[in-house]
mmCIF file of C-alpha atoms and ligand atoms in Angstrom:
data_model
loop_
_atom_site.group_PDB
_atom_site.id
_atom_site.type_symbol
_atom_site.label_atom_id
_atom_site.label_comp_id
_atom_site.label_asym_id
_atom_site.label_seq_id
_atom_site.Cartn_x
_atom_site.Cartn_y
_atom_site.Cartn_z
ATOM 1 C CA MET A 167 129.657 96.267 106.463
ATOM 2 C CA THR A 168 127.214 95.931 103.525
ATOM 3 C CA ARG A 169 123.425 96.184 104.385
ATOM 4 C CA ALA A 170 120.655 94.878 102.286
ATOM 5 C CA VAL A 171 116.983 94.678 102.436
ATOM 6 C CA CYS A 172 114.160 92.124 101.550
ATOM 7 C CA PRO A 173 111.029 93.859 101.016
ATOM 8 C CA GLY A 174 107.738 92.739 100.664
ATOM 9 C CA SER A 175 104.371 91.755 102.179
ATOM 10 C CA PHE A 176 104.970 88.238 102.662
ATOM 11 C CA ASP A 177 101.428 87.717 102.873
ATOM 12 C CA PRO A 178 102.151 84.331 103.710
ATOM 13 C CA VAL A 179 105.693 84.206 103.614
ATOM 14 C CA THR A 180 106.343 81.397 101.621
ATOM 15 C CA HIS A 181 109.784 78.694 100.259
ATOM 16 C CA GLY A 182 110.337 81.558 97.511
ATOM 17 C CA HIS A 183 110.603 84.020 99.943
ATOM 18 C CA LEU A 184 112.991 82.129 102.383
ATOM 19 C CA ASP A 185 114.756 81.324 99.132
ATOM 20 C CA VAL A 186 115.730 84.675 98.964
ATOM 21 C CA ILE A 187 116.420 86.188 102.117
ATOM 22 C CA GLU A 188 118.489 82.920 102.720
ATOM 23 C CA ARG A 189 120.325 83.794 99.650
ATOM 24 C CA THR A 190 120.682 87.504 100.249
ATOM 25 C CA ALA A 191 122.091 86.656 103.774
ATOM 26 C CA ARG A 192 124.836 84.518 102.321
ATOM 27 C CA VAL A 193 126.269 87.402 99.778
ATOM 28 C CA VAL A 194 125.874 90.613 102.372
ATOM 29 C CA GLU A 195 126.506 90.749 106.201
ATOM 30 C CA HIS A 196 123.413 92.053 106.985
ATOM 31 C CA VAL A 197 119.838 91.980 105.952
ATOM 32 C CA VAL A 198 117.036 93.564 107.093
ATOM 33 C CA VAL A 199 113.642 92.022 105.864
ATOM 34 C CA ALA A 200 111.232 94.864 105.416
ATOM 35 C CA VAL A 201 107.356 94.275 106.155
ATOM 36 C CA GLY A 202 105.068 96.555 103.950
ATOM 37 C CA THR A 203 101.947 98.240 105.838
ATOM 38 C CA ASN A 204 100.872 99.562 102.887
ATOM 39 C CA MET A 205 98.186 97.054 101.708
ATOM 40 C CA ALA A 206 95.010 96.113 100.646
ATOM 41 C CA LYS A 207 92.328 96.016 103.961
ATOM 42 C CA ASN A 208 92.120 92.461 102.446
ATOM 43 C CA ALA A 209 95.024 91.413 104.069
ATOM 44 C CA LEU A 210 94.747 87.786 105.238
ATOM 45 C CA PHE A 211 97.532 88.058 108.242
ATOM 46 C CA THR A 212 97.961 91.540 109.747
ATOM 47 C CA PRO A 213 101.406 93.137 109.457
ATOM 48 C CA ASP A 214 102.635 92.220 113.195
ATOM 49 C CA GLU A 215 101.298 88.905 112.273
ATOM 50 C CA ARG A 216 103.631 88.673 109.417
ATOM 51 C CA VAL A 217 106.462 90.368 111.284
ATOM 52 C CA GLU A 218 106.216 87.487 113.810
ATOM 53 C CA MET A 219 106.362 84.643 111.400
ATOM 54 C CA LEU A 220 108.963 85.766 109.505
ATOM 55 C CA THR A 221 110.759 86.423 112.767
ATOM 56 C CA GLU A 222 110.323 82.858 114.068
ATOM 57 C CA GLU A 223 111.151 81.739 110.404
ATOM 58 C CA CYS A 224 114.200 83.536 110.197
ATOM 59 C CA GLY A 225 115.879 82.665 113.811
ATOM 60 C CA ARG A 226 118.081 80.646 112.283
ATOM 61 C CA TRP A 227 120.054 83.155 110.524
ATOM 62 C CA SER A 228 122.338 85.317 112.568
ATOM 63 C CA ASN A 229 122.789 88.260 110.790
ATOM 64 C CA VAL A 230 118.678 88.293 109.457
ATOM 65 C CA GLU A 231 116.202 90.886 111.204
ATOM 66 C CA VAL A 232 112.800 92.003 110.400
ATOM 67 C CA ARG A 233 110.495 94.899 110.890
ATOM 68 C CA LEU A 234 108.483 96.463 109.703
ATOM 69 C CA PHE A 235 108.494 99.485 107.001
ATOM 70 C CA SER A 236 105.466 102.177 105.921
ATOM 71 C CA GLY A 237 105.755 104.641 102.887
ATOM 72 C CA LEU A 238 108.786 104.767 100.565
ATOM 73 C CA LEU A 239 110.871 101.990 100.409
ATOM 74 C CA VAL A 240 113.655 104.181 99.576
ATOM 75 C CA ASP A 241 113.335 106.253 102.456
ATOM 76 C CA PHE A 242 113.529 103.060 104.692
ATOM 77 C CA CYS A 243 116.648 102.036 103.620
ATOM 78 C CA ALA A 244 117.691 105.752 103.982
ATOM 79 C CA ALA A 245 116.756 105.900 107.735
ATOM 80 C CA ASN A 246 118.986 102.386 107.922
ATOM 81 C CA ASP A 247 121.686 102.359 106.520
ATOM 82 C CA ILE A 248 120.893 99.640 103.537
ATOM 83 C CA ASP A 249 123.183 99.816 100.650
ATOM 84 C CA ILE A 250 120.875 97.639 98.355
ATOM 85 C CA ILE A 251 117.523 96.233 98.079
ATOM 86 C CA SER A 252 117.867 92.799 97.177
ATOM 87 C CA LYS A 253 114.649 91.145 95.026
ATOM 88 C CA GLY A 254 113.800 87.875 93.972
ATOM 89 C CA LEU A 255 112.816 88.024 90.521
ATOM 90 C CA ARG A 256 110.435 85.247 88.142
ATOM 91 C CA GLY A 257 109.843 85.694 84.610
ATOM 92 C CA THR A 258 106.188 87.351 85.257
ATOM 93 C CA ASP A 259 107.743 89.930 87.460
ATOM 94 C CA PHE A 260 110.615 91.303 85.261
ATOM 95 C CA GLY A 261 108.643 94.433 83.978
ATOM 96 C CA TYR A 262 107.135 95.491 87.504
ATOM 97 C CA GLU A 263 110.454 95.355 89.221
ATOM 98 C CA LEU A 264 112.630 96.691 86.689
ATOM 99 C CA GLN A 265 110.722 99.620 86.626
ATOM 100 C CA MET A 266 110.542 100.335 90.486
ATOM 101 C CA ALA A 267 114.061 99.546 90.381
ATOM 102 C CA GLN A 268 115.033 102.357 88.270
ATOM 103 C CA MET A 269 112.455 104.881 89.928
ATOM 104 C CA ASN A 270 113.931 103.832 93.451
ATOM 105 C CA ARG A 271 117.327 104.469 91.822
ATOM 106 C CA GLN A 272 115.946 107.794 90.204
ATOM 107 C CA LEU A 273 114.659 108.767 93.821
ATOM 108 C CA THR A 274 117.522 108.595 95.936
ATOM 109 C CA GLY A 275 120.388 106.384 93.906
ATOM 110 C CA VAL A 276 119.875 103.310 96.006
ATOM 111 C CA ASP A 277 119.962 100.220 93.277
ATOM 112 C CA THR A 278 118.505 96.963 93.501
ATOM 113 C CA VAL A 279 119.962 93.474 92.634
ATOM 114 C CA PHE A 280 117.583 90.248 91.027
ATOM 115 C CA LEU A 281 118.522 86.773 92.515
ATOM 116 C CA PRO A 282 116.458 84.309 89.743
ATOM 117 C CA THR A 283 113.529 82.605 92.065
ATOM 118 C CA ALA A 284 114.919 79.385 92.892
ATOM 119 C CA PRO A 285 113.129 76.672 89.740
ATOM 120 C CA GLN A 286 110.994 74.637 92.293
ATOM 121 C CA TRP A 287 109.630 77.866 93.833
ATOM 122 C CA ALA A 288 109.120 79.505 89.930
ATOM 123 C CA PHE A 289 105.380 79.006 90.288
ATOM 124 C CA VAL A 290 104.844 80.540 93.999
ATOM 125 C CA SER A 291 103.468 83.261 95.210
ATOM 126 C CA SER A 292 101.612 84.371 97.892
ATOM 127 C CA SER A 293 98.177 85.994 96.193
ATOM 128 C CA LEU A 294 98.697 82.671 94.295
ATOM 129 C CA VAL A 295 98.765 80.716 97.671
ATOM 130 C CA ARG A 296 95.975 82.892 99.171
ATOM 131 C CA GLU A 297 93.666 81.572 96.299
ATOM 132 C CA VAL A 298 94.461 78.286 96.380
ATOM 133 C CA ALA A 299 93.858 77.706 100.248
ATOM 134 C CA THR A 300 90.450 79.711 99.859
ATOM 135 C CA LEU A 301 89.690 77.613 96.595
ATOM 136 C CA GLY A 302 90.181 74.680 99.159
ATOM 137 C CA GLY A 303 93.770 73.616 97.344
ATOM 138 C CA ASP A 304 96.387 72.833 99.410
ATOM 139 C CA VAL A 305 99.839 74.573 99.933
ATOM 140 C CA MET A 306 101.406 72.685 102.466
ATOM 141 C CA ALA A 307 103.824 72.568 100.113
ATOM 142 C CA PHE A 308 104.569 75.641 99.207
ATOM 143 C CA LEU A 309 104.713 77.225 102.809
ATOM 144 C CA PRO A 310 106.417 76.840 106.162
ATOM 145 C CA ALA A 311 104.476 74.182 107.840
ATOM 146 C CA ARG A 312 103.473 75.936 110.848
ATOM 147 C CA ILE A 313 102.271 78.989 108.189
ATOM 148 C CA ALA A 314 100.564 76.729 106.092
ATOM 149 C CA THR A 315 98.864 75.676 108.911
ATOM 150 C CA GLN A 316 97.734 79.161 110.529
ATOM 151 C CA THR A 317 97.381 79.885 106.661
ATOM 152 C CA MET A 318 94.385 77.305 106.322
ATOM 153 C CA ALA A 319 93.534 78.250 109.430
ATOM 154 C CA ARG A 320 92.931 81.942 109.130
ATOM 155 C CA ILE A 321 90.698 81.349 105.474
ATOM 156 C CA ALA A 322 88.701 79.043 107.455
ATOM 157 C CA SER A 323 87.884 81.432 110.168
ATOM 158 C CA ARG A 324 87.173 83.871 107.730
ATOM 159 C CA ASN A 325 85.018 81.059 105.350
ATOM 160 C CA ALA A 326 83.311 79.947 108.693
HETATM 161 O O1 PNS B 172 105.618 91.106 98.306
HETATM 162 P P1 PNS B 172 105.183 92.559 97.146
HETATM 163 O O2 PNS B 172 103.708 92.597 97.128
HETATM 164 O O3 PNS B 172 105.821 92.332 95.954
HETATM 165 O O4 PNS B 172 106.048 93.403 97.650
HETATM 166 C C1 PNS B 172 106.081 94.500 97.307
HETATM 167 C C2 PNS B 172 106.802 95.783 97.954
HETATM 168 C C3 PNS B 172 106.303 96.370 99.426
HETATM 169 C C4 PNS B 172 108.157 95.909 98.099
HETATM 170 C C5 PNS B 172 106.887 97.357 97.444
HETATM 171 O O5 PNS B 172 105.209 97.729 96.775
HETATM 172 C C6 PNS B 172 107.000 98.351 97.687
HETATM 173 O O6 PNS B 172 108.408 98.766 97.677
HETATM 174 N N1 PNS B 172 106.163 99.152 98.504
HETATM 175 C C7 PNS B 172 106.625 100.306 98.760
HETATM 176 C C8 PNS B 172 106.176 101.768 98.739
HETATM 177 C C9 PNS B 172 107.335 102.232 97.549
HETATM 178 O O7 PNS B 172 108.114 102.128 98.041
HETATM 179 N N2 PNS B 172 106.487 102.336 96.654
HETATM 180 C C10 PNS B 172 107.427 102.754 95.525
HETATM 181 C C11 PNS B 172 107.936 101.496 94.498
HETATM 182 S S1 PNS B 172 108.841 102.325 93.468
#
C-alpha cells in the first residue's frame, strides 16, 4: 500500500492545501496529513485546533487521516511507513521546497513529489490569509466557510 504524507503548518488550512490533499488521495492508497507543531509562538490556532479543522474538512475522503507531528518530518515518515512526501508547489516556493526535498532525501532516502498548485489558489498562503484578515480584508474566498469564520473570530478576539 502506498502511503503519502501531506505535511504543513495549516494555520489555517486553505482551499489550496485541501486541493493538494485531495489530489494526493487520488493517486496513493493512504494519505496522512501531518500538522507540524514546531511553530512560531504567535500561531493563530493551536496544533490541536488545526487537527480538528483538518479532520472535519478531510472527513469526505475515506483514505485520509490527520495527525500531529513534531521533530523531523523524515522521522515521522519512518515511524509511520510513509513512502512519499507530497507537497503543493507555487512558483515562489520552488527554491526552498527543492532544498527541503533534497535534504529529506539525503537524511533517510524518503522522496518528495510536487503537485503544481491549482491556478485559482496559486497566490493563496496561510500567512497572507492571516495578514489580510488581520488588516480587515475578506478571506472567505480562500478558506472553507467554517474555517474562514473561525479565523476572523480568532483575529477579532486577539485585536479586542
Ligand atoms: O506549511 P509550512 O509552514 O510550509 O510547513 C512546513 C513544514 C512543517 C512541512 C516543514 O517546516 C517541516 O517539514 N518541518 C519539520 C521539521 C523538519 O523536518 N525540518 C527539516 C526540513 S528539511
